[in-house]
Short mmCIF file of C-alpha atoms and ligand atoms in Angstrom, two decimals:
data_model
loop_
_atom_site.label_atom_id
_atom_site.label_comp_id
_atom_site.label_asym_id
_atom_site.label_seq_id
_atom_site.Cartn_x
_atom_site.Cartn_y
_atom_site.Cartn_z
CA MET A 2 85.55 151.70 177.36
CA THR A 3 84.73 147.94 175.23
CA LEU A 4 81.65 147.20 174.05
CA LEU A 5 81.40 145.06 176.83
CA ASN A 6 78.92 147.93 178.20
CA SER A 7 77.47 148.71 175.46
CA PHE A 8 75.25 145.48 176.17
CA GLN A 9 72.99 144.48 172.88
CA ALA A 10 70.17 144.16 174.68
CA ASP A 11 68.63 143.62 171.29
CA ASP A 12 70.75 141.06 169.33
CA ILE A 13 70.60 139.32 172.76
CA ARG A 14 66.80 139.33 172.96
CA ASP A 15 66.20 138.09 169.48
CA ARG A 16 68.64 135.09 170.33
CA LEU A 17 67.15 134.58 173.46
CA ALA A 18 63.46 134.81 172.43
CA GLY A 19 61.33 132.16 173.51
CA LYS A 20 64.33 129.77 174.24
CA SER A 21 64.25 127.65 177.70
CA VAL A 22 68.18 128.68 179.72
CA LEU A 23 69.14 125.82 181.34
CA VAL A 24 71.89 127.99 184.20
CA THR A 25 73.91 125.75 185.86
CA GLY A 26 75.56 127.13 189.42
CA GLY A 27 72.58 129.67 188.86
CA THR A 28 72.84 130.48 192.75
CA GLY A 29 76.52 131.42 192.35
CA SER A 30 78.40 134.66 192.06
CA PHE A 31 77.51 134.73 188.11
CA GLY A 32 74.75 132.70 188.48
CA LYS A 33 72.39 135.41 189.87
CA GLN A 34 73.97 137.70 188.15
CA PHE A 35 72.81 136.41 185.05
CA VAL A 36 69.51 134.85 186.45
CA ARG A 37 69.17 139.22 187.06
CA THR A 38 70.04 140.33 183.47
CA VAL A 39 68.00 137.39 181.58
CA LEU A 40 65.18 138.26 183.43
CA GLY A 41 65.01 141.67 183.06
CA LEU A 42 65.41 141.54 179.51
CA ASP A 43 62.10 139.49 180.13
CA CYS A 44 61.87 136.85 176.76
CA VAL A 45 63.18 133.86 177.57
CA LYS A 46 59.97 130.49 178.01
CA ARG A 47 62.06 129.19 180.99
CA LEU A 48 65.50 130.56 182.88
CA ILE A 49 65.91 127.38 184.99
CA VAL A 50 68.83 127.45 187.64
CA LEU A 51 70.80 124.70 188.51
CA SER A 52 72.77 123.94 191.92
CA ARG A 53 72.66 121.77 194.48
CA ASP A 54 72.46 123.30 198.01
CA GLU A 55 68.65 124.20 198.48
CA GLN A 56 69.10 127.18 200.58
CA LYS A 57 71.03 129.01 198.09
CA HIS A 58 68.24 128.52 195.67
CA PHE A 59 65.61 129.13 198.97
CA ASP A 60 67.17 132.53 199.06
CA MET A 61 67.30 133.33 195.06
CA MET A 62 63.25 132.38 195.72
CA ARG A 63 63.06 135.49 197.66
CA GLU A 64 64.81 137.77 195.79
CA PHE A 65 63.21 136.67 191.87
CA ASP A 66 59.84 134.81 193.13
CA ASP A 67 58.11 132.82 190.17
CA ARG A 68 54.97 134.62 190.60
CA LYS A 69 56.71 138.10 189.94
CA TYR A 70 59.04 136.07 187.45
CA PRO A 71 57.18 132.93 185.61
CA ALA A 72 59.79 131.52 183.48
CA ILE A 73 61.99 131.02 186.87
CA ARG A 74 62.53 127.22 188.23
CA TYR A 75 64.44 126.12 190.63
CA PHE A 76 66.00 123.31 190.14
CA LEU A 77 67.92 121.38 192.91
CA GLY A 78 70.78 119.31 191.04
CA ASP A 79 74.34 118.24 190.62
CA VAL A 80 76.45 117.82 188.28
CA ARG A 81 78.19 115.31 188.46
CA ASP A 82 75.21 113.02 189.01
CA LEU A 83 73.97 112.65 185.39
CA GLU A 84 70.51 110.83 185.29
CA ARG A 85 69.10 114.12 187.34
CA LEU A 86 71.17 116.71 184.15
CA GLN A 87 69.06 114.03 182.13
CA MET A 88 65.95 115.67 183.72
CA ALA A 89 67.04 119.26 184.08
CA PHE A 90 67.32 118.97 180.45
CA ARG A 91 64.86 117.95 179.32
CA ASN A 92 63.66 120.71 176.79
CA VAL A 93 65.92 123.14 177.17
CA ASP A 94 67.41 125.10 174.13
CA ILE A 95 70.60 126.52 175.50
CA VAL A 96 73.10 125.86 178.82
CA VAL A 97 74.98 128.12 180.06
CA HIS A 98 77.19 126.12 182.49
CA ALA A 99 79.22 128.39 185.47
CA ALA A 100 79.19 125.68 188.08
CA ALA A 101 82.48 124.78 189.66
CA GLN A 102 84.45 123.78 192.22
CA LYS A 103 87.16 127.48 191.81
CA HIS A 104 89.64 127.46 194.72
CA VAL A 105 92.42 126.50 194.11
CA PRO A 106 93.93 125.45 197.88
CA LEU A 107 90.53 123.66 198.27
CA ALA A 108 91.40 121.98 194.81
CA GLU A 109 95.00 120.97 195.34
CA TYR A 110 93.71 119.58 199.33
CA ASN A 111 91.01 117.71 197.46
CA PRO A 112 92.45 116.76 193.90
CA THR A 113 89.24 114.64 193.22
CA GLU A 114 86.26 116.49 194.41
CA CYS A 115 88.24 119.10 192.06
CA LEU A 116 87.90 116.20 189.25
CA ARG A 117 84.54 115.29 189.87
CA THR A 118 82.17 118.44 189.49
CA ASN A 119 84.87 120.37 186.55
CA VAL A 120 85.78 117.59 184.64
CA TRP A 121 83.07 114.42 184.99
CA GLY A 122 80.28 117.43 185.47
CA ALA A 123 81.73 119.26 182.09
CA GLU A 124 80.86 115.05 180.74
CA ASN A 125 78.18 114.51 182.45
CA VAL A 126 76.75 118.29 180.79
CA VAL A 127 78.10 117.08 177.50
CA ARG A 128 76.23 113.99 177.56
CA ALA A 129 72.67 115.95 178.69
CA ALA A 130 72.96 118.08 176.10
CA LEU A 131 73.31 115.74 173.39
CA ASP A 132 71.03 113.43 174.04
CA ASN A 133 68.21 116.26 175.37
CA GLY A 134 69.36 117.78 171.65
CA VAL A 135 70.42 121.26 173.32
CA GLU A 136 70.97 123.71 170.62
CA THR A 137 73.96 125.64 172.86
CA VAL A 138 75.94 124.65 175.23
CA MET A 139 78.26 127.80 176.38
CA ALA A 140 80.70 127.32 179.09
CA LEU A 141 82.52 129.21 181.73
CA SER A 142 86.05 128.62 181.58
CA THR A 143 88.87 131.13 183.37
CA ASP A 144 92.83 132.24 182.52
CA LYS A 145 93.84 129.67 185.34
CA ALA A 146 93.84 127.06 181.99
CA VAL A 147 96.37 128.58 179.97
CA ASN A 148 99.31 127.18 181.52
CA PRO A 149 98.09 125.51 184.39
CA VAL A 150 99.67 125.13 187.58
CA ASN A 151 97.03 124.18 190.24
CA LEU A 152 94.72 121.86 189.32
CA TYR A 153 91.63 123.63 189.64
CA GLY A 154 92.99 125.43 186.29
CA ALA A 155 94.20 121.88 184.48
CA SER A 156 90.58 121.38 185.66
CA LYS A 157 89.49 123.91 183.71
CA LEU A 158 91.54 123.11 180.82
CA ALA A 159 91.02 119.53 181.12
CA ALA A 160 86.81 120.59 180.95
CA GLU A 161 87.94 123.35 177.95
CA LYS A 162 89.09 119.98 175.48
CA VAL A 163 85.93 118.42 176.73
CA PHE A 164 83.86 121.08 175.16
CA ILE A 165 85.70 121.82 172.45
CA ALA A 166 85.88 118.27 171.74
CA ALA A 167 82.63 117.53 172.13
CA ASN A 168 81.53 119.50 168.64
CA ASN A 169 82.99 115.92 167.13
CA LEU A 170 80.26 114.21 168.86
CA SER A 171 77.30 116.01 167.99
CA GLY A 172 79.43 115.87 164.23
CA GLN A 173 76.42 118.35 162.06
CA GLY A 174 73.98 117.50 164.74
CA GLN A 175 72.66 120.16 166.16
CA THR A 176 74.37 120.87 169.74
CA ARG A 177 77.40 123.89 170.06
CA PHE A 178 78.71 123.81 172.43
CA GLY A 179 81.94 126.86 172.98
CA ALA A 180 83.35 128.59 176.09
CA VAL A 181 84.17 131.79 177.25
CA ARG A 182 87.50 132.25 179.23
CA TYR A 183 88.18 135.52 181.52
CA GLY A 184 89.97 136.74 185.10
CA ASN A 185 89.37 137.31 188.46
CA VAL A 186 85.79 138.99 188.66
CA VAL A 187 86.21 141.53 190.23
CA GLY A 188 83.09 141.52 193.34
CA SER A 189 82.69 138.12 193.21
CA ARG A 190 82.80 135.63 196.01
CA GLY A 191 86.02 135.27 197.85
CA SER A 192 87.47 137.75 195.54
CA VAL A 193 89.83 140.97 196.52
CA VAL A 194 87.94 143.49 196.82
CA PRO A 195 85.72 141.97 199.33
CA PHE A 196 88.25 140.57 201.19
CA PHE A 197 90.37 144.06 201.84
CA ARG A 198 86.67 145.68 201.95
CA ASN A 199 85.94 143.55 205.03
CA LEU A 200 89.98 144.59 206.68
CA ILE A 201 89.23 147.84 205.76
CA ARG A 202 86.26 147.91 207.98
CA GLN A 203 87.56 146.12 210.86
CA ASN A 204 90.37 148.82 210.88
CA ALA A 205 93.42 145.87 209.94
CA ASP A 206 96.85 147.20 210.03
CA ALA A 207 97.63 146.40 206.36
CA LEU A 208 96.36 144.91 203.20
CA PRO A 209 98.21 142.15 202.56
CA ILE A 210 99.44 141.63 199.08
CA THR A 211 101.46 138.34 197.40
CA ASP A 212 103.56 140.25 195.78
CA ASP A 213 104.00 143.48 194.72
CA ARG A 214 104.84 143.28 190.90
CA MET A 215 101.60 141.11 191.15
CA THR A 216 98.86 142.30 188.21
CA ARG A 217 95.66 141.21 187.45
CA PHE A 218 92.91 141.82 184.60
CA TRP A 219 89.51 143.71 185.48
CA ILE A 220 86.23 142.11 184.68
CA THR A 221 83.31 142.54 186.60
CA LEU A 222 80.42 140.35 187.16
CA GLN A 223 77.81 142.63 184.72
CA GLN A 224 80.51 142.77 182.26
CA GLY A 225 81.32 139.26 182.64
CA VAL A 226 77.08 138.73 181.61
CA ASN A 227 77.00 140.31 179.16
CA PHE A 228 80.10 138.95 177.11
CA VAL A 229 79.02 135.42 178.18
CA LEU A 230 75.74 136.58 176.35
CA SER A 231 77.08 138.29 173.22
CA SER A 232 78.97 135.60 173.31
CA MET A 233 76.31 133.40 172.38
CA CYS A 234 75.04 135.68 169.73
CA MET A 235 78.40 134.84 167.60
CA MET A 236 79.22 131.63 168.65
CA LYS A 237 79.57 128.66 165.28
CA GLY A 238 81.14 126.37 167.53
CA GLY A 239 84.17 125.03 169.27
CA GLU A 240 85.56 129.18 170.06
CA ILE A 241 86.81 129.87 172.67
CA PHE A 242 86.25 133.78 173.48
CA ILE A 243 88.05 135.92 176.16
CA PRO A 244 87.13 139.97 176.70
CA LYS A 245 89.53 142.76 175.58
CA ILE A 246 89.60 144.23 179.30
CA PRO A 247 91.52 146.30 181.23
CA SER A 248 94.60 145.52 183.91
CA MET A 249 95.54 146.68 187.01
CA LYS A 250 98.24 146.59 189.55
CA MET A 251 97.42 144.80 193.15
CA THR A 252 99.19 148.04 195.43
CA ASP A 253 97.83 149.69 192.95
CA LEU A 254 93.74 148.87 193.91
CA ALA A 255 95.07 148.33 197.40
CA HIS A 256 96.19 151.86 197.67
CA ALA A 257 92.59 153.33 195.68
CA MET A 258 90.65 151.77 198.18
CA ALA A 259 92.76 152.92 201.47
CA PRO A 260 95.17 155.26 200.65
CA ASP A 261 96.30 155.68 203.97
CA MET A 262 96.83 151.57 205.35
CA PRO A 263 100.24 150.24 204.68
CA ILE A 264 100.67 147.20 202.10
CA LYS A 265 102.30 144.20 203.81
CA ILE A 266 103.56 141.66 200.82
CA VAL A 267 103.07 137.90 202.26
CA GLY A 268 104.34 135.52 199.70
CA ILE A 269 103.30 134.26 196.98
CA ARG A 270 100.85 130.73 197.43
CA PRO A 271 101.01 128.29 196.33
CA GLY A 272 99.47 127.21 193.13
CA GLU A 273 99.13 131.69 192.20
CA LYS A 274 100.72 133.44 188.80
CA LEU A 275 102.06 137.10 189.58
CA HIS A 276 100.33 137.57 186.51
CA GLU A 277 96.57 136.45 184.12
CA VAL A 278 97.85 134.79 180.77
CA MET A 279 94.71 134.28 178.60
CA VAL A 280 95.49 133.49 174.96
CA ASN A 281 99.09 132.57 175.38
CA GLU A 282 101.68 131.66 171.87
CA GLU A 283 100.60 128.36 171.03
CA GLU A 284 96.95 129.49 170.88
CA ALA A 285 98.22 132.58 168.61
CA ARG A 286 98.14 130.34 165.87
CA THR A 287 94.53 130.29 165.45
CA THR A 288 93.68 133.45 167.71
CA ARG A 289 91.34 136.14 165.97
CA GLU A 290 91.37 139.72 166.42
CA LEU A 291 88.03 141.26 166.90
CA ALA A 292 86.44 144.98 168.08
CA ASP A 293 86.24 143.58 171.92
CA ARG A 294 87.39 140.26 171.93
CA TYR A 295 89.52 137.62 170.59
CA VAL A 296 88.55 134.44 169.14
CA ILE A 297 90.59 130.87 169.53
CA HIS A 298 89.07 128.25 166.93
CA PRO A 299 89.57 124.71 167.12
CA MET A 300 92.89 123.76 166.22
CA LEU A 301 91.14 120.47 165.66
CA SER A 302 87.10 120.06 164.14
CA TYR A 303 86.31 118.23 161.77
CA TRP A 304 82.26 119.19 162.57
CA ALA A 305 83.16 122.69 160.71
CA GLY A 306 82.35 123.56 157.56
CA GLY A 307 85.15 125.70 155.85
CA ASP A 308 83.98 129.33 156.49
CA GLN A 309 86.52 132.11 157.35
CA PRO A 310 86.04 133.09 161.18
CA GLU A 311 85.97 136.98 161.25
CA GLY A 312 88.63 138.86 162.19
CA GLU A 313 91.86 139.59 161.78
CA PRO A 314 94.69 137.01 162.25
CA VAL A 315 97.36 137.81 166.09
CA PRO A 316 101.18 137.98 165.25
CA GLU A 317 102.42 134.41 166.31
CA ASP A 318 104.40 135.04 168.96
CA PHE A 319 101.06 136.75 170.79
CA ARG A 320 100.22 136.25 174.11
CA TYR A 321 97.14 138.63 175.97
CA ALA A 322 98.63 138.52 179.84
CA SER A 323 97.79 141.09 182.31
CA ASN A 324 101.25 142.59 182.34
CA THR A 325 101.93 142.73 179.09
CA ASN A 326 97.89 144.46 178.41
CA THR A 327 98.55 148.06 176.87
CA TRP A 328 95.28 149.21 178.34
CA TRP A 329 95.93 149.57 181.84
CA LEU A 330 93.52 151.17 185.32
CA PRO A 331 95.14 153.96 186.69
CA GLU A 332 94.15 154.75 190.56
CA PRO A 333 91.36 157.32 190.05
CA GLU A 334 89.56 155.07 187.85
CA LEU A 335 90.31 152.05 189.54
CA LEU A 336 88.67 153.77 192.49
CA GLY A 337 85.68 154.63 190.32
CA MET A 338 84.96 151.21 189.03
CA ILE A 339 84.72 149.93 192.50
CA SER A 340 82.29 152.44 194.62
CA ARG A 341 80.14 151.72 191.03
CA LEU A 342 80.62 147.76 192.13
CA ASP A 343 77.55 145.72 192.52
CA MET A 344 78.65 143.74 194.66
CA ASP A 345 77.40 140.37 195.17
CA LEU A 346 78.62 139.00 198.04
N1 LIG C 415 84.91 134.35 190.35
C1 LIG C 415 85.87 134.47 189.05
O1 LIG C 415 86.71 135.14 189.43
C2 LIG C 415 86.02 133.50 188.02
C3 LIG C 415 86.94 133.71 186.45
C4 LIG C 415 86.63 133.12 185.85
C5 LIG C 415 86.09 132.18 185.70
N2 LIG C 415 84.97 131.86 186.85
C6 LIG C 415 84.09 130.45 186.63
O2 LIG C 415 83.06 131.32 186.29
C7 LIG C 415 81.95 130.76 186.83
C8 LIG C 415 81.57 130.89 188.11
O3 LIG C 415 82.24 131.11 189.04
P1 LIG C 415 81.45 132.26 190.44
O4 LIG C 415 82.33 133.22 190.67
O5 LIG C 415 79.81 132.04 189.96
O6 LIG C 415 80.98 131.14 191.47
P2 LIG C 415 80.25 131.03 192.68
O7 LIG C 415 80.08 132.12 193.15
O8 LIG C 415 81.68 130.04 193.48
O9 LIG C 415 79.66 130.25 192.17
C9 LIG C 415 79.62 128.35 191.68
C10 LIG C 415 77.63 127.58 191.61
O10 LIG C 415 78.59 126.89 191.28
C11 LIG C 415 77.45 125.84 192.40
N3 LIG C 415 77.93 124.74 192.19
C12 LIG C 415 79.46 123.82 192.99
N4 LIG C 415 79.42 122.60 192.88
C13 LIG C 415 78.23 122.32 191.64
C14 LIG C 415 77.70 121.36 191.01
N5 LIG C 415 78.70 120.05 192.04
N6 LIG C 415 76.66 120.77 191.20
C15 LIG C 415 75.80 121.92 190.68
N7 LIG C 415 75.72 123.12 191.03
C16 LIG C 415 77.73 123.05 191.26
C17 LIG C 415 77.25 126.49 193.78
O11 LIG C 415 76.51 126.13 194.36
P3 LIG C 415 75.93 124.42 195.02
O12 LIG C 415 77.39 124.95 195.83
O13 LIG C 415 74.37 124.94 196.18
O14 LIG C 415 76.11 123.87 194.38
C18 LIG C 415 77.30 128.20 193.27
O15 LIG C 415 75.68 127.92 192.68
C19 LIG C 415 82.86 128.81 187.41
O16 LIG C 415 82.88 128.33 186.08
C20 LIG C 415 84.16 129.81 186.89
O17 LIG C 415 85.41 128.74 187.44
C21 LIG C 415 84.97 132.43 187.79
#
C-alpha cells in the first residue's frame, strides 16, 4: 500500500499547530472528512467551515459540537461573494478550497452557474487570500481537468490555472498556492459505490455500466484528505500533486459488489471518459516522480527561486492514466476495501 495510508500525523501536526485553517465546501464529503481528521489531530487554533446551505452546517454542528470542539467555527458564505470571503479569511493561515459545483450534466445545462462557482469562486479565493496575507492555499482539482471534455473539467482546469498563476500575483509575498488533483472518490456523495449499493438493496434487475472497458482510479475520502494534508506539508507554491493509487475495472467493481447480479451496458454518457488521465504527455515535461505521488511543476514560475525540485523527472512521453496504470485492484481486494469504506452519504 502507498504512503497515503500511513498518515504522517507528526509532520501534519507540526504544520497545523496553532494555525487558523479554513475549508471552503467544509460541509461536503471531503470537507467533513477533513474536519474530522483535523479535529482528531487536536492542534489547530481555529477550524472554519465555509459553505452556503445552513441546514448542512446545522447537521454538522450536531456531529462536531463547538462545546466539544472549541476550535470549530461555522461560517455561512458563498465563494462567489468576495466581500464575505474577505471577512471569512481574516487572520486565517491556511485555506483548503474544496467548494465546487461538481456534477457534469448539471454543469452542461447550467454553464454560467458552474463558471461562477468554480472559476470566479477560485478568483475570489485568491483575492481574499492575498488581501488577508493567508500563508497557504491548497485547491482541490480533478482528473476531469486533464484534457477536459466537459465544462466541469474545463472549469476545474481554469481554476487550477487561476491558483497556480496566483503565485505570480503574490510574488515574493507570503501567500503560496498549490493544487491536488485526483479522480473519483469512492463513497463520496453521488459516486458509484453508494449508487450500486442502493440498487442492490432495492433488488434491481441489473447494475448499469456505461461501457464494459471503463476503468477508474480508486481513492477513498480518507486517502484524499491525507493526501491534501501531506501535500500541504511539502508545497512550495505552484505545484499540482497527484497521488499514486490503484486502478479498477468498473465491471470488476460491479461483480465484487453483487456477484450474482447481471450487468447492463447502458452506453457512455455525454461528457464521460472511458479512462481517467491524471497527468498527460504535455504535463510530463515538468512532472517529477516521488515515492507515493507525482508533482507537476509550473511551466512559468516567476516567483520561484532556483531550487531543483525533488524527485526524478518522468519520461518525456509519460502519461498517468487509469487504463495504463501498473497497479490494479483485483476483485477480492476491491470487496475488502468496499466493506471498509467509511461511507459519507
Ligand atoms: N467527489 C469526487 O469524486 C471528487 C474527485 C476529485 C475531485 N473532487 C473535488 O473535491 C472537492 C470536494 O468535493 P466533494 O465530493 O466533497 O463535493 P460535495 O460533497 O458536493 O461538497 C461540495 C461542498 O461545496 C459547497 N459549495 C458548493 N458551492 C458553493 C459555493 N458557491 N460557495 C461555498 N460553498 C459551496 C457545498 O455546500 P453548499 O452547497 O451548502 O454551499 C459543499 O459543502 C471539489 O472541489 C471537487 O471538484 C471531488
